[in-house]
mmCIF file of C-alpha atoms and ligand atoms in Angstrom:
data_model
loop_
_atom_site.group_PDB
_atom_site.id
_atom_site.type_symbol
_atom_site.label_atom_id
_atom_site.label_comp_id
_atom_site.label_asym_id
_atom_site.label_seq_id
_atom_site.Cartn_x
_atom_site.Cartn_y
_atom_site.Cartn_z
ATOM 1 C CA MET A 17 17.227 18.871 -3.334
ATOM 2 C CA LYS A 18 18.226 15.223 -3.169
ATOM 3 C CA ALA A 19 16.212 12.500 -4.897
ATOM 4 C CA ALA A 20 16.612 8.746 -5.349
ATOM 5 C CA VAL A 21 16.232 8.062 -9.047
ATOM 6 C CA VAL A 22 15.542 4.906 -11.042
ATOM 7 C CA ARG A 23 17.820 5.310 -14.089
ATOM 8 C CA ALA A 24 17.241 1.826 -15.556
ATOM 9 C CA PHE A 25 15.080 -1.131 -14.493
ATOM 10 C CA GLY A 26 16.823 -3.524 -12.141
ATOM 11 C CA GLU A 27 19.738 -1.197 -11.430
ATOM 12 C CA PRO A 28 20.481 0.407 -8.054
ATOM 13 C CA LEU A 29 18.778 3.771 -7.560
ATOM 14 C CA ALA A 30 21.074 6.798 -7.850
ATOM 15 C CA ILE A 31 21.007 9.624 -5.308
ATOM 16 C CA GLU A 32 21.010 12.825 -7.364
ATOM 17 C CA GLU A 33 21.000 16.537 -6.670
ATOM 18 C CA ARG A 34 18.151 18.255 -8.555
ATOM 19 C CA PRO A 35 16.728 21.782 -8.635
ATOM 20 C CA ASP A 36 13.561 22.298 -6.563
ATOM 21 C CA PRO A 37 10.570 21.559 -8.825
ATOM 22 C CA GLU A 38 8.221 24.478 -9.582
ATOM 23 C CA PRO A 39 4.514 23.805 -8.979
ATOM 24 C CA GLY A 40 2.340 24.291 -12.062
ATOM 25 C CA PRO A 41 -1.335 25.361 -11.948
ATOM 26 C CA GLY A 42 -3.241 23.315 -9.384
ATOM 27 C CA GLN A 43 -0.050 21.885 -7.887
ATOM 28 C CA ILE A 44 1.854 22.336 -4.647
ATOM 29 C CA ARG A 45 5.467 21.769 -3.645
ATOM 30 C CA ILE A 46 6.058 19.797 -0.472
ATOM 31 C CA ARG A 47 9.120 19.582 1.809
ATOM 32 C CA LEU A 48 9.059 15.923 2.730
ATOM 33 C CA GLU A 49 9.382 14.681 6.279
ATOM 34 C CA ALA A 50 8.768 10.978 5.737
ATOM 35 C CA SER A 51 8.243 8.610 2.816
ATOM 36 C CA GLY A 52 7.348 4.919 3.028
ATOM 37 C CA LEU A 53 8.874 2.123 0.963
ATOM 38 C CA CYS A 54 5.995 0.137 -0.545
ATOM 39 C CA HIS A 55 6.739 -3.128 -2.328
ATOM 40 C CA THR A 56 5.134 -1.482 -5.392
ATOM 41 C CA ASP A 57 8.163 0.836 -5.586
ATOM 42 C CA ILE A 58 10.345 -2.246 -5.986
ATOM 43 C CA HIS A 59 8.103 -3.550 -8.782
ATOM 44 C CA ALA A 60 8.360 -0.074 -10.376
ATOM 45 C CA ALA A 61 12.160 -0.009 -10.124
ATOM 46 C CA HIS A 62 12.349 -3.505 -11.625
ATOM 47 C CA GLY A 63 9.832 -2.817 -14.423
ATOM 48 C CA ASP A 64 7.851 -5.855 -13.217
ATOM 49 C CA TRP A 65 4.441 -5.023 -14.676
ATOM 50 C CA PRO A 66 2.939 -4.861 -18.172
ATOM 51 C CA VAL A 67 2.426 -1.082 -17.887
ATOM 52 C CA LYS A 68 5.854 0.347 -17.075
ATOM 53 C CA PRO A 69 7.075 3.713 -15.834
ATOM 54 C CA ASN A 70 9.588 5.665 -17.958
ATOM 55 C CA PRO A 71 13.061 5.986 -16.416
ATOM 56 C CA PRO A 72 14.461 8.229 -15.135
ATOM 57 C CA PHE A 73 11.828 8.588 -12.421
ATOM 58 C CA VAL A 74 11.610 9.053 -8.653
ATOM 59 C CA PRO A 75 9.514 6.315 -6.991
ATOM 60 C CA GLY A 76 7.473 6.654 -3.799
ATOM 61 C CA HIS A 77 3.755 7.058 -3.108
ATOM 62 C CA GLU A 78 3.715 7.321 0.675
ATOM 63 C CA GLY A 79 5.265 10.799 0.904
ATOM 64 C CA VAL A 80 4.269 13.067 3.806
ATOM 65 C CA GLY A 81 5.484 16.597 4.364
ATOM 66 C CA LEU A 82 4.792 20.296 4.666
ATOM 67 C CA VAL A 83 3.370 22.475 1.916
ATOM 68 C CA GLU A 84 6.118 24.863 0.822
ATOM 69 C CA ALA A 85 4.738 26.562 -2.287
ATOM 70 C CA LEU A 86 1.340 26.881 -3.963
ATOM 71 C CA GLY A 87 0.831 26.798 -7.720
ATOM 72 C CA GLU A 88 -1.625 29.049 -9.520
ATOM 73 C CA GLY A 89 -5.235 28.571 -8.483
ATOM 74 C CA VAL A 90 -4.610 26.590 -5.289
ATOM 75 C CA THR A 91 -6.764 28.186 -2.622
ATOM 76 C CA HIS A 92 -7.765 25.431 -0.205
ATOM 77 C CA LEU A 93 -4.278 24.660 1.138
ATOM 78 C CA ALA A 94 -1.821 26.893 2.950
ATOM 79 C CA VAL A 95 1.953 26.894 3.269
ATOM 80 C CA GLY A 96 3.022 24.882 6.328
ATOM 81 C CA GLN A 97 0.112 22.411 6.325
ATOM 82 C CA ARG A 98 0.988 18.703 6.512
ATOM 83 C CA VAL A 99 -0.190 16.608 3.563
ATOM 84 C CA ALA A 100 0.237 13.063 2.265
ATOM 85 C CA VAL A 101 0.614 12.160 -1.414
ATOM 86 C CA PRO A 102 -0.855 8.766 -2.342
ATOM 87 C CA TRP A 103 -0.584 6.540 -5.441
ATOM 88 C CA LEU A 104 -3.631 8.266 -6.959
ATOM 89 C CA GLY A 105 -1.740 11.431 -7.926
ATOM 90 C CA ARG A 106 -4.707 12.742 -9.893
ATOM 91 C CA ALA A 107 -7.830 11.547 -11.663
ATOM 92 C CA CYS A 108 -9.975 13.295 -14.291
ATOM 93 C CA GLY A 109 -12.980 14.014 -12.058
ATOM 94 C CA ARG A 110 -15.369 13.676 -15.011
ATOM 95 C CA CYS A 111 -15.517 10.027 -16.129
ATOM 96 C CA GLU A 112 -18.079 7.449 -14.972
ATOM 97 C CA HIS A 113 -15.598 6.015 -12.467
ATOM 98 C CA CYS A 114 -14.706 9.381 -10.950
ATOM 99 C CA LEU A 115 -18.372 10.379 -10.795
ATOM 100 C CA SER A 116 -19.510 7.126 -9.195
ATOM 101 C CA GLY A 117 -17.060 7.074 -6.288
ATOM 102 C CA TRP A 118 -14.482 4.896 -8.087
ATOM 103 C CA GLU A 119 -11.830 7.489 -8.934
ATOM 104 C CA THR A 120 -9.239 4.717 -8.369
ATOM 105 C CA LEU A 121 -10.438 3.194 -11.679
ATOM 106 C CA CYS A 122 -10.155 6.434 -13.690
ATOM 107 C CA GLU A 123 -8.439 5.749 -17.006
ATOM 108 C CA GLN A 124 -6.900 9.230 -17.027
ATOM 109 C CA GLN A 125 -5.248 8.836 -13.609
ATOM 110 C CA VAL A 126 -1.589 9.671 -12.999
ATOM 111 C CA ASN A 127 0.173 7.560 -10.386
ATOM 112 C CA THR A 128 2.656 9.079 -7.993
ATOM 113 C CA GLY A 129 6.164 7.655 -8.266
ATOM 114 C CA TYR A 130 5.195 5.868 -11.496
ATOM 115 C CA GLY A 131 3.620 8.288 -13.984
ATOM 116 C CA CYS A 132 5.215 11.314 -12.295
ATOM 117 C CA ASP A 133 8.015 11.770 -9.751
ATOM 118 C CA GLY A 134 7.240 10.564 -6.242
ATOM 119 C CA GLY A 135 8.339 10.783 -2.650
ATOM 120 C CA TYR A 136 11.885 9.363 -2.569
ATOM 121 C CA ALA A 137 13.164 12.942 -2.448
ATOM 122 C CA GLU A 138 13.536 15.931 -0.157
ATOM 123 C CA LYS A 139 10.845 17.761 -2.128
ATOM 124 C CA MET A 140 8.068 16.783 -4.500
ATOM 125 C CA LEU A 141 5.149 18.184 -6.423
ATOM 126 C CA ALA A 142 1.570 17.030 -5.970
ATOM 127 C CA TRP A 143 -1.837 17.955 -7.375
ATOM 128 C CA ALA A 144 -3.451 19.917 -4.585
ATOM 129 C CA ASP A 145 -6.867 18.287 -4.991
ATOM 130 C CA PHE A 146 -5.383 14.824 -4.391
ATOM 131 C CA ALA A 147 -2.949 15.700 -1.576
ATOM 132 C CA GLN A 148 -4.570 14.577 1.666
ATOM 133 C CA LEU A 149 -4.439 16.754 4.760
ATOM 134 C CA VAL A 150 -2.923 14.811 7.658
ATOM 135 C CA PRO A 151 -4.964 15.432 10.809
ATOM 136 C CA GLU A 152 -3.502 16.609 14.129
ATOM 137 C CA GLY A 153 -2.327 13.678 16.182
ATOM 138 C CA VAL A 154 -1.058 11.621 13.242
ATOM 139 C CA THR A 155 2.747 11.841 12.994
ATOM 140 C CA PRO A 156 4.392 11.995 9.555
ATOM 141 C CA PHE A 157 6.061 8.622 10.199
ATOM 142 C CA ASP A 158 2.713 6.983 10.961
ATOM 143 C CA ALA A 159 0.960 8.833 8.136
ATOM 144 C CA ALA A 160 3.409 7.565 5.496
ATOM 145 C CA PRO A 161 2.530 3.822 5.630
ATOM 146 C CA LEU A 162 -1.151 4.683 6.060
ATOM 147 C CA THR A 163 -1.038 6.566 2.738
ATOM 148 C CA CYS A 164 -0.723 3.343 0.719
ATOM 149 C CA ALA A 165 -0.480 0.248 2.951
ATOM 150 C CA GLY A 166 -3.295 1.583 5.130
ATOM 151 C CA VAL A 167 -5.728 2.840 2.527
ATOM 152 C CA THR A 168 -5.210 -0.182 0.270
ATOM 153 C CA THR A 169 -6.019 -2.769 2.921
ATOM 154 C CA TYR A 170 -8.827 -0.694 4.432
ATOM 155 C CA LYS A 171 -10.388 -0.592 0.958
ATOM 156 C CA ALA A 172 -9.780 -4.301 0.301
ATOM 157 C CA LEU A 173 -11.772 -5.132 3.444
ATOM 158 C CA LYS A 174 -14.583 -2.833 2.287
ATOM 159 C CA VAL A 175 -14.568 -4.557 -1.099
ATOM 160 C CA ALA A 176 -14.808 -7.928 0.672
ATOM 161 C CA ASP A 177 -17.733 -6.530 2.677
ATOM 162 C CA VAL A 178 -16.349 -8.077 5.856
ATOM 163 C CA ARG A 179 -18.876 -8.468 8.688
ATOM 164 C CA PRO A 180 -18.513 -9.255 12.386
ATOM 165 C CA ALA A 181 -18.028 -12.942 13.167
ATOM 166 C CA GLN A 182 -16.663 -13.720 9.714
ATOM 167 C CA LEU A 183 -13.323 -15.474 9.259
ATOM 168 C CA VAL A 184 -10.879 -13.336 7.271
ATOM 169 C CA ALA A 185 -7.549 -14.658 6.029
ATOM 170 C CA ILE A 186 -4.763 -12.120 5.654
ATOM 171 C CA SER A 187 -2.098 -13.649 3.440
ATOM 172 C CA GLY A 188 1.213 -11.804 3.975
ATOM 173 C CA VAL A 189 1.830 -9.700 7.076
ATOM 174 C CA GLY A 190 4.220 -7.135 5.591
ATOM 175 C CA GLY A 191 3.660 -3.422 5.155
ATOM 176 C CA LEU A 192 0.103 -3.953 3.929
ATOM 177 C CA GLY A 193 -0.721 -7.026 5.977
ATOM 178 C CA HIS A 194 0.121 -5.608 9.398
ATOM 179 C CA LEU A 195 -2.546 -2.961 8.836
ATOM 180 C CA ALA A 196 -4.970 -5.390 7.177
ATOM 181 C CA VAL A 197 -4.971 -7.505 10.362
ATOM 182 C CA GLN A 198 -6.005 -4.434 12.356
ATOM 183 C CA TYR A 199 -8.746 -3.286 9.953
ATOM 184 C CA ALA A 200 -10.176 -6.807 9.907
ATOM 185 C CA LYS A 201 -10.290 -6.785 13.715
ATOM 186 C CA ILE A 202 -11.932 -3.336 13.688
ATOM 187 C CA ALA A 203 -14.566 -4.787 11.320
ATOM 188 C CA GLY A 204 -15.235 -7.423 13.967
ATOM 189 C CA ALA A 205 -13.821 -10.405 12.094
ATOM 190 C CA THR A 206 -11.903 -13.405 13.347
ATOM 191 C CA VAL A 207 -8.506 -13.089 11.710
ATOM 192 C CA ALA A 208 -6.222 -15.814 10.378
ATOM 193 C CA ALA A 209 -2.823 -14.316 9.468
ATOM 194 C CA ILE A 210 -0.505 -16.190 7.127
ATOM 195 C CA ASP A 211 3.208 -15.570 6.557
ATOM 196 C CA VAL A 212 6.536 -17.333 6.128
ATOM 197 C CA THR A 213 8.692 -15.696 8.800
ATOM 198 C CA ASP A 214 8.569 -16.131 12.580
ATOM 199 C CA ASP A 215 8.809 -12.377 13.168
ATOM 200 C CA LYS A 216 5.793 -11.624 10.969
ATOM 201 C CA LEU A 217 3.704 -14.328 12.595
ATOM 202 C CA ARG A 218 4.624 -12.965 16.043
ATOM 203 C CA LEU A 219 3.757 -9.430 14.894
ATOM 204 C CA ALA A 220 0.383 -10.636 13.601
ATOM 205 C CA ARG A 221 -0.401 -12.104 17.030
ATOM 206 C CA GLU A 222 0.628 -8.859 18.748
ATOM 207 C CA LEU A 223 -1.686 -6.917 16.433
ATOM 208 C CA GLY A 224 -4.675 -9.098 17.254
ATOM 209 C CA ALA A 225 -4.685 -12.056 14.843
ATOM 210 C CA ASP A 226 -6.702 -14.891 16.377
ATOM 211 C CA LEU A 227 -4.934 -17.572 14.429
ATOM 212 C CA VAL A 228 -1.557 -17.620 12.682
ATOM 213 C CA ILE A 229 -0.616 -19.977 9.867
ATOM 214 C CA ASP A 230 2.995 -20.629 8.936
ATOM 215 C CA ALA A 231 2.877 -21.267 5.176
ATOM 216 C CA ARG A 232 6.358 -22.875 5.337
ATOM 217 C CA LYS A 233 5.021 -25.869 7.212
ATOM 218 C CA ASP A 234 1.245 -25.625 7.641
ATOM 219 C CA ASP A 235 -1.266 -26.578 4.934
ATOM 220 C CA VAL A 236 -3.029 -23.204 4.559
ATOM 221 C CA GLU A 237 -6.124 -24.665 2.873
ATOM 222 C CA ALA A 238 -6.513 -27.396 5.503
ATOM 223 C CA VAL A 239 -6.135 -25.029 8.467
ATOM 224 C CA LEU A 240 -8.660 -22.546 7.037
ATOM 225 C CA LYS A 241 -11.112 -25.349 6.190
ATOM 226 C CA ARG A 242 -10.766 -26.763 9.710
ATOM 227 C CA HIS A 243 -12.151 -23.396 10.838
ATOM 228 C CA GLY A 244 -15.001 -23.577 8.333
ATOM 229 C CA GLY A 245 -13.173 -21.804 5.504
ATOM 230 C CA ALA A 246 -12.571 -18.084 5.091
ATOM 231 C CA HIS A 247 -15.431 -15.720 4.234
ATOM 232 C CA ALA A 248 -12.795 -13.470 2.713
ATOM 233 C CA ALA A 249 -9.108 -13.822 1.912
ATOM 234 C CA ILE A 250 -6.975 -10.758 1.265
ATOM 235 C CA ALA A 251 -3.973 -11.763 -0.868
ATOM 236 C CA LEU A 252 -1.045 -9.510 0.042
ATOM 237 C CA ALA A 253 1.921 -11.880 -0.347
ATOM 238 C CA VAL A 254 4.046 -11.362 -3.456
ATOM 239 C CA ASN A 255 3.757 -15.045 -4.323
ATOM 240 C CA GLU A 256 1.371 -16.837 -6.699
ATOM 241 C CA ALA A 257 1.212 -20.021 -4.632
ATOM 242 C CA ALA A 258 -0.031 -17.954 -1.699
ATOM 243 C CA PHE A 259 -2.993 -16.728 -3.824
ATOM 244 C CA THR A 260 -3.886 -20.280 -4.770
ATOM 245 C CA ALA A 261 -3.644 -21.494 -1.180
ATOM 246 C CA VAL A 262 -6.066 -18.923 0.232
ATOM 247 C CA ASN A 263 -8.427 -19.300 -2.715
ATOM 248 C CA SER A 264 -8.644 -23.013 -1.860
ATOM 249 C CA GLY A 265 -9.246 -22.125 1.783
ATOM 250 C CA LEU A 266 -12.408 -20.082 1.101
ATOM 251 C CA ARG A 267 -15.746 -21.267 2.417
ATOM 252 C CA ARG A 268 -18.755 -21.445 0.097
ATOM 253 C CA GLY A 269 -19.683 -17.923 -0.974
ATOM 254 C CA GLY A 270 -16.230 -16.680 0.052
ATOM 255 C CA LYS A 271 -14.304 -13.893 -1.673
ATOM 256 C CA LEU A 272 -10.680 -13.790 -2.744
ATOM 257 C CA VAL A 273 -9.486 -10.194 -2.907
ATOM 258 C CA MET A 274 -6.328 -9.873 -5.003
ATOM 259 C CA VAL A 275 -4.094 -7.017 -3.939
ATOM 260 C CA ALA A 276 -0.449 -8.088 -4.289
ATOM 261 C CA LEU A 277 1.045 -7.814 -7.773
ATOM 262 C CA PRO A 278 3.774 -10.418 -8.318
ATOM 263 C CA ALA A 279 5.615 -9.982 -11.651
ATOM 264 C CA HIS A 280 3.789 -11.821 -14.476
ATOM 265 C CA GLY A 281 1.356 -13.147 -11.834
ATOM 266 C CA THR A 282 -1.339 -15.601 -12.839
ATOM 267 C CA ILE A 283 -3.220 -18.232 -10.875
ATOM 268 C CA GLN A 284 -5.397 -21.139 -11.914
ATOM 269 C CA VAL A 285 -8.969 -20.757 -10.745
ATOM 270 C CA PRO A 286 -10.798 -24.099 -10.979
ATOM 271 C CA ILE A 287 -14.112 -23.434 -12.746
ATOM 272 C CA PHE A 288 -15.998 -26.322 -11.140
ATOM 273 C CA ASP A 289 -15.134 -25.353 -7.566
ATOM 274 C CA THR A 290 -15.734 -21.652 -8.215
ATOM 275 C CA VAL A 291 -19.177 -22.318 -9.699
ATOM 276 C CA LEU A 292 -20.327 -24.946 -7.233
ATOM 277 C CA ASN A 293 -18.999 -23.037 -4.234
ATOM 278 C CA GLY A 294 -20.173 -19.644 -5.452
ATOM 279 C CA THR A 295 -16.850 -17.983 -4.679
ATOM 280 C CA SER A 296 -15.639 -14.687 -6.147
ATOM 281 C CA VAL A 297 -12.266 -13.393 -7.265
ATOM 282 C CA ILE A 298 -12.023 -9.618 -6.997
ATOM 283 C CA GLY A 299 -9.177 -7.210 -7.749
ATOM 284 C CA SER A 300 -8.717 -4.208 -5.461
ATOM 285 C CA ILE A 301 -6.552 -1.183 -6.227
ATOM 286 C CA VAL A 302 -5.592 1.330 -3.485
ATOM 287 C CA GLY A 303 -8.478 3.488 -2.188
ATOM 288 C CA THR A 304 -10.154 6.830 -2.796
ATOM 289 C CA ARG A 305 -9.453 10.142 -1.088
ATOM 290 C CA GLN A 306 -12.431 9.457 1.165
ATOM 291 C CA ASP A 307 -11.012 6.037 2.110
ATOM 292 C CA LEU A 308 -7.710 7.687 3.039
ATOM 293 C CA ALA A 309 -9.495 10.319 5.117
ATOM 294 C CA GLU A 310 -11.200 7.481 7.045
ATOM 295 C CA VAL A 311 -7.865 5.692 7.520
ATOM 296 C CA PHE A 312 -6.355 8.854 9.015
ATOM 297 C CA GLN A 313 -9.436 9.376 11.209
ATOM 298 C CA LEU A 314 -9.170 5.859 12.622
ATOM 299 C CA HIS A 315 -5.500 6.376 13.377
ATOM 300 C CA ALA A 316 -6.071 9.780 14.981
ATOM 301 C CA ALA A 317 -8.670 8.079 17.189
ATOM 302 C CA GLY A 318 -6.025 5.605 18.391
ATOM 303 C CA ARG A 319 -7.592 2.592 16.679
ATOM 304 C CA THR A 320 -4.527 1.494 14.641
ATOM 305 C CA LYS A 321 -0.808 1.061 15.228
ATOM 306 C CA VAL A 322 1.744 1.624 12.474
ATOM 307 C CA VAL A 323 4.917 -0.466 12.739
ATOM 308 C CA TYR A 324 7.883 1.101 10.965
ATOM 309 C CA GLU A 325 11.648 1.501 11.018
ATOM 310 C CA THR A 326 13.328 4.651 9.682
ATOM 311 C CA ARG A 327 16.239 4.839 7.267
ATOM 312 C CA PRO A 328 18.064 7.721 5.539
ATOM 313 C CA LEU A 329 17.302 8.092 1.821
ATOM 314 C CA ALA A 330 20.971 7.256 1.126
ATOM 315 C CA ALA A 331 20.195 3.705 2.320
ATOM 316 C CA VAL A 332 17.514 3.231 -0.358
ATOM 317 C CA ASN A 333 19.172 0.290 -2.123
ATOM 318 C CA ASP A 334 19.963 -1.599 1.092
ATOM 319 C CA SER A 335 16.388 -0.915 2.221
ATOM 320 C CA ILE A 336 14.988 -2.511 -0.941
ATOM 321 C CA ASP A 337 17.181 -5.579 -0.289
ATOM 322 C CA GLU A 338 15.896 -5.779 3.277
ATOM 323 C CA VAL A 339 12.285 -5.827 2.040
ATOM 324 C CA LEU A 340 13.079 -8.475 -0.584
ATOM 325 C CA ARG A 341 14.761 -10.652 2.066
ATOM 326 C CA GLY A 342 11.706 -10.290 4.326
ATOM 327 C CA GLN A 343 13.791 -8.747 7.111
ATOM 328 C CA VAL A 344 11.732 -5.628 7.710
ATOM 329 C CA LYS A 345 9.466 -5.524 10.771
ATOM 330 C CA ALA A 346 6.590 -4.149 8.661
ATOM 331 C CA ARG A 347 7.430 -0.928 6.799
ATOM 332 C CA ILE A 348 10.585 1.081 6.119
ATOM 333 C CA VAL A 349 10.021 4.833 6.193
ATOM 334 C CA PHE A 350 12.703 7.179 4.860
ATOM 335 C CA ASP A 351 13.441 10.117 7.145
ATOM 336 C CA LEU A 352 13.726 13.019 4.699
ATOM 337 C CA GLY A 353 14.719 15.573 7.238
ATOM 338 C CA ALA A 354 12.046 18.284 6.992
ATOM 339 C CA ARG A 355 10.722 19.324 10.417
ATOM 340 C CA SER A 356 7.727 21.512 11.231
HETATM 341 P P1 NAD B 11 5.896 -6.645 1.864
HETATM 342 O O1 NAD B 11 7.108 -7.185 1.203
HETATM 343 O O2 NAD B 11 6.054 -5.656 2.968
HETATM 344 O O3 NAD B 11 4.971 -7.829 2.424
HETATM 345 C C1 NAD B 11 4.820 -9.068 1.824
HETATM 346 C C2 NAD B 11 4.657 -10.108 2.934
HETATM 347 O O4 NAD B 11 4.347 -11.366 2.342
HETATM 348 C C3 NAD B 11 5.926 -10.312 3.769
HETATM 349 O O5 NAD B 11 5.603 -10.232 5.144
HETATM 350 C C4 NAD B 11 6.375 -11.718 3.382
HETATM 351 O O6 NAD B 11 7.045 -12.377 4.450
HETATM 352 C C5 NAD B 11 5.036 -12.372 3.065
HETATM 353 N N1 NAD B 11 5.117 -13.580 2.247
HETATM 354 C C6 NAD B 11 6.029 -13.911 1.293
HETATM 355 N N2 NAD B 11 5.749 -15.142 0.785
HETATM 356 C C7 NAD B 11 4.628 -15.583 1.399
HETATM 357 C C8 NAD B 11 3.839 -16.755 1.304
HETATM 358 N N3 NAD B 11 4.137 -17.724 0.456
HETATM 359 N N4 NAD B 11 2.746 -16.859 2.088
HETATM 360 C C9 NAD B 11 2.411 -15.884 2.959
HETATM 361 N N5 NAD B 11 3.139 -14.742 3.106
HETATM 362 C C10 NAD B 11 4.233 -14.599 2.338
HETATM 363 O O7 NAD B 11 5.018 -5.994 0.678
HETATM 364 P P2 NAD B 11 3.860 -4.873 0.769
HETATM 365 O O8 NAD B 11 4.461 -3.520 0.667
HETATM 366 O O9 NAD B 11 2.952 -5.216 1.883
HETATM 367 O O10 NAD B 11 3.133 -5.122 -0.653
HETATM 368 C C11 NAD B 11 2.565 -6.387 -0.961
HETATM 369 C C12 NAD B 11 2.113 -6.440 -2.403
HETATM 370 O O11 NAD B 11 0.969 -5.602 -2.569
HETATM 371 C C13 NAD B 11 3.105 -5.964 -3.459
HETATM 372 O O12 NAD B 11 3.029 -6.825 -4.600
HETATM 373 C C14 NAD B 11 2.635 -4.584 -3.820
HETATM 374 O O13 NAD B 11 3.007 -4.173 -5.110
HETATM 375 C C15 NAD B 11 1.155 -4.793 -3.723
HETATM 376 N N6 NAD B 11 0.362 -3.574 -3.530
HETATM 377 C C16 NAD B 11 -0.831 -3.532 -4.150
HETATM 378 C C17 NAD B 11 -1.654 -2.433 -3.953
HETATM 379 C C18 NAD B 11 -2.997 -2.381 -4.594
HETATM 380 O O14 NAD B 11 -3.627 -1.327 -4.559
HETATM 381 N N7 NAD B 11 -3.498 -3.474 -5.151
HETATM 382 C C19 NAD B 11 -1.232 -1.369 -3.141
HETATM 383 C C20 NAD B 11 -0.006 -1.470 -2.503
HETATM 384 C C21 NAD B 11 0.803 -2.582 -2.694
HETATM 385 ZN ZN1 ZN B 12 1.913 1.149 -2.325
HETATM 386 ZN ZN1 ZN B 13 -11.866 9.871 -14.205
#
């Protein structure tokens, strides 16, 4: 099988031929159909974060494909079923976080495409209990971006406890943001979408944003405040200044939900304003298996639209450049060739 491999941080990925991996107990092997390129994979390949993966590794945590082989003890899945493999590759199932519905905070978790090989390959392994069945009516190319971009933004809106008639700012309308706009509309909010390219602002409008803010020329704080300030701001742009701008644009009692992970990212949070205005700063990391099931259900019911462009895996390095230049419509999905 072919795989795109990070050999050293900051270097182009290498396309390598590898033997098919053998599923261990509790694992499955998947023939991949589609695999999304999340900006996190670029951070992984660049070694951007304090906790780093160990090269060589195969990135990718939006892999979708067909079960090809079952490891020992796997009884609830069958060969041929379509599954998706998210960032949460496995969690312990026993700690306080796992037991209280917060498996995404498990300290024993293994992350797909980071702590083990991921979906930039023709085949991959996954832990059967964390591979999500993809329902009928959701194509593999739609399922791929939903597996991280979808579940992450769906969860961020839950964390913000968004209610109808609230103003929600979505900062960054990329892979994550184009779905965040839709989940915020489904929650009944008025949506202000913020980006720095004309195409993304147009896309946000098409997907239902009520208000678009061009951070290249508009004063984000002033525009949000003119509308009363945001009840919640979901920070998805890989840019520290964008976090600060939406934090300043919150209304009293508003919540900043941090999701994007710029390298070495920090922002200044003014204590006086935060205290007097009663605002919150919250971090949000992906979503649980139940969140992903809900994301797939919504899509199967026709409530969301996934915007993607396909590329062959051989174009992985050019694809990363396209994302970094902001030229991608929303998400790039690698076509890995498997067909049902
Ligand atoms: P992306 O590159 O597809 O989207 C980023 C968007 O931000 C682009 O549309 C870009 O034009 C826009 N942008 C850039 N500068 C801006 C600015 N100053 N103001 C407003 N918009 C601006 O990336 P993505 O795949 O959507 O991922 C976004 C970030 O979220 C990454 O850092 C990624 O690692 C992180 N992420 C976090 C989680 C989590 O669970 N917390 C999950 C997935 C991804
Ligand atoms: Zn991701
Ligand atoms: Zn746990």
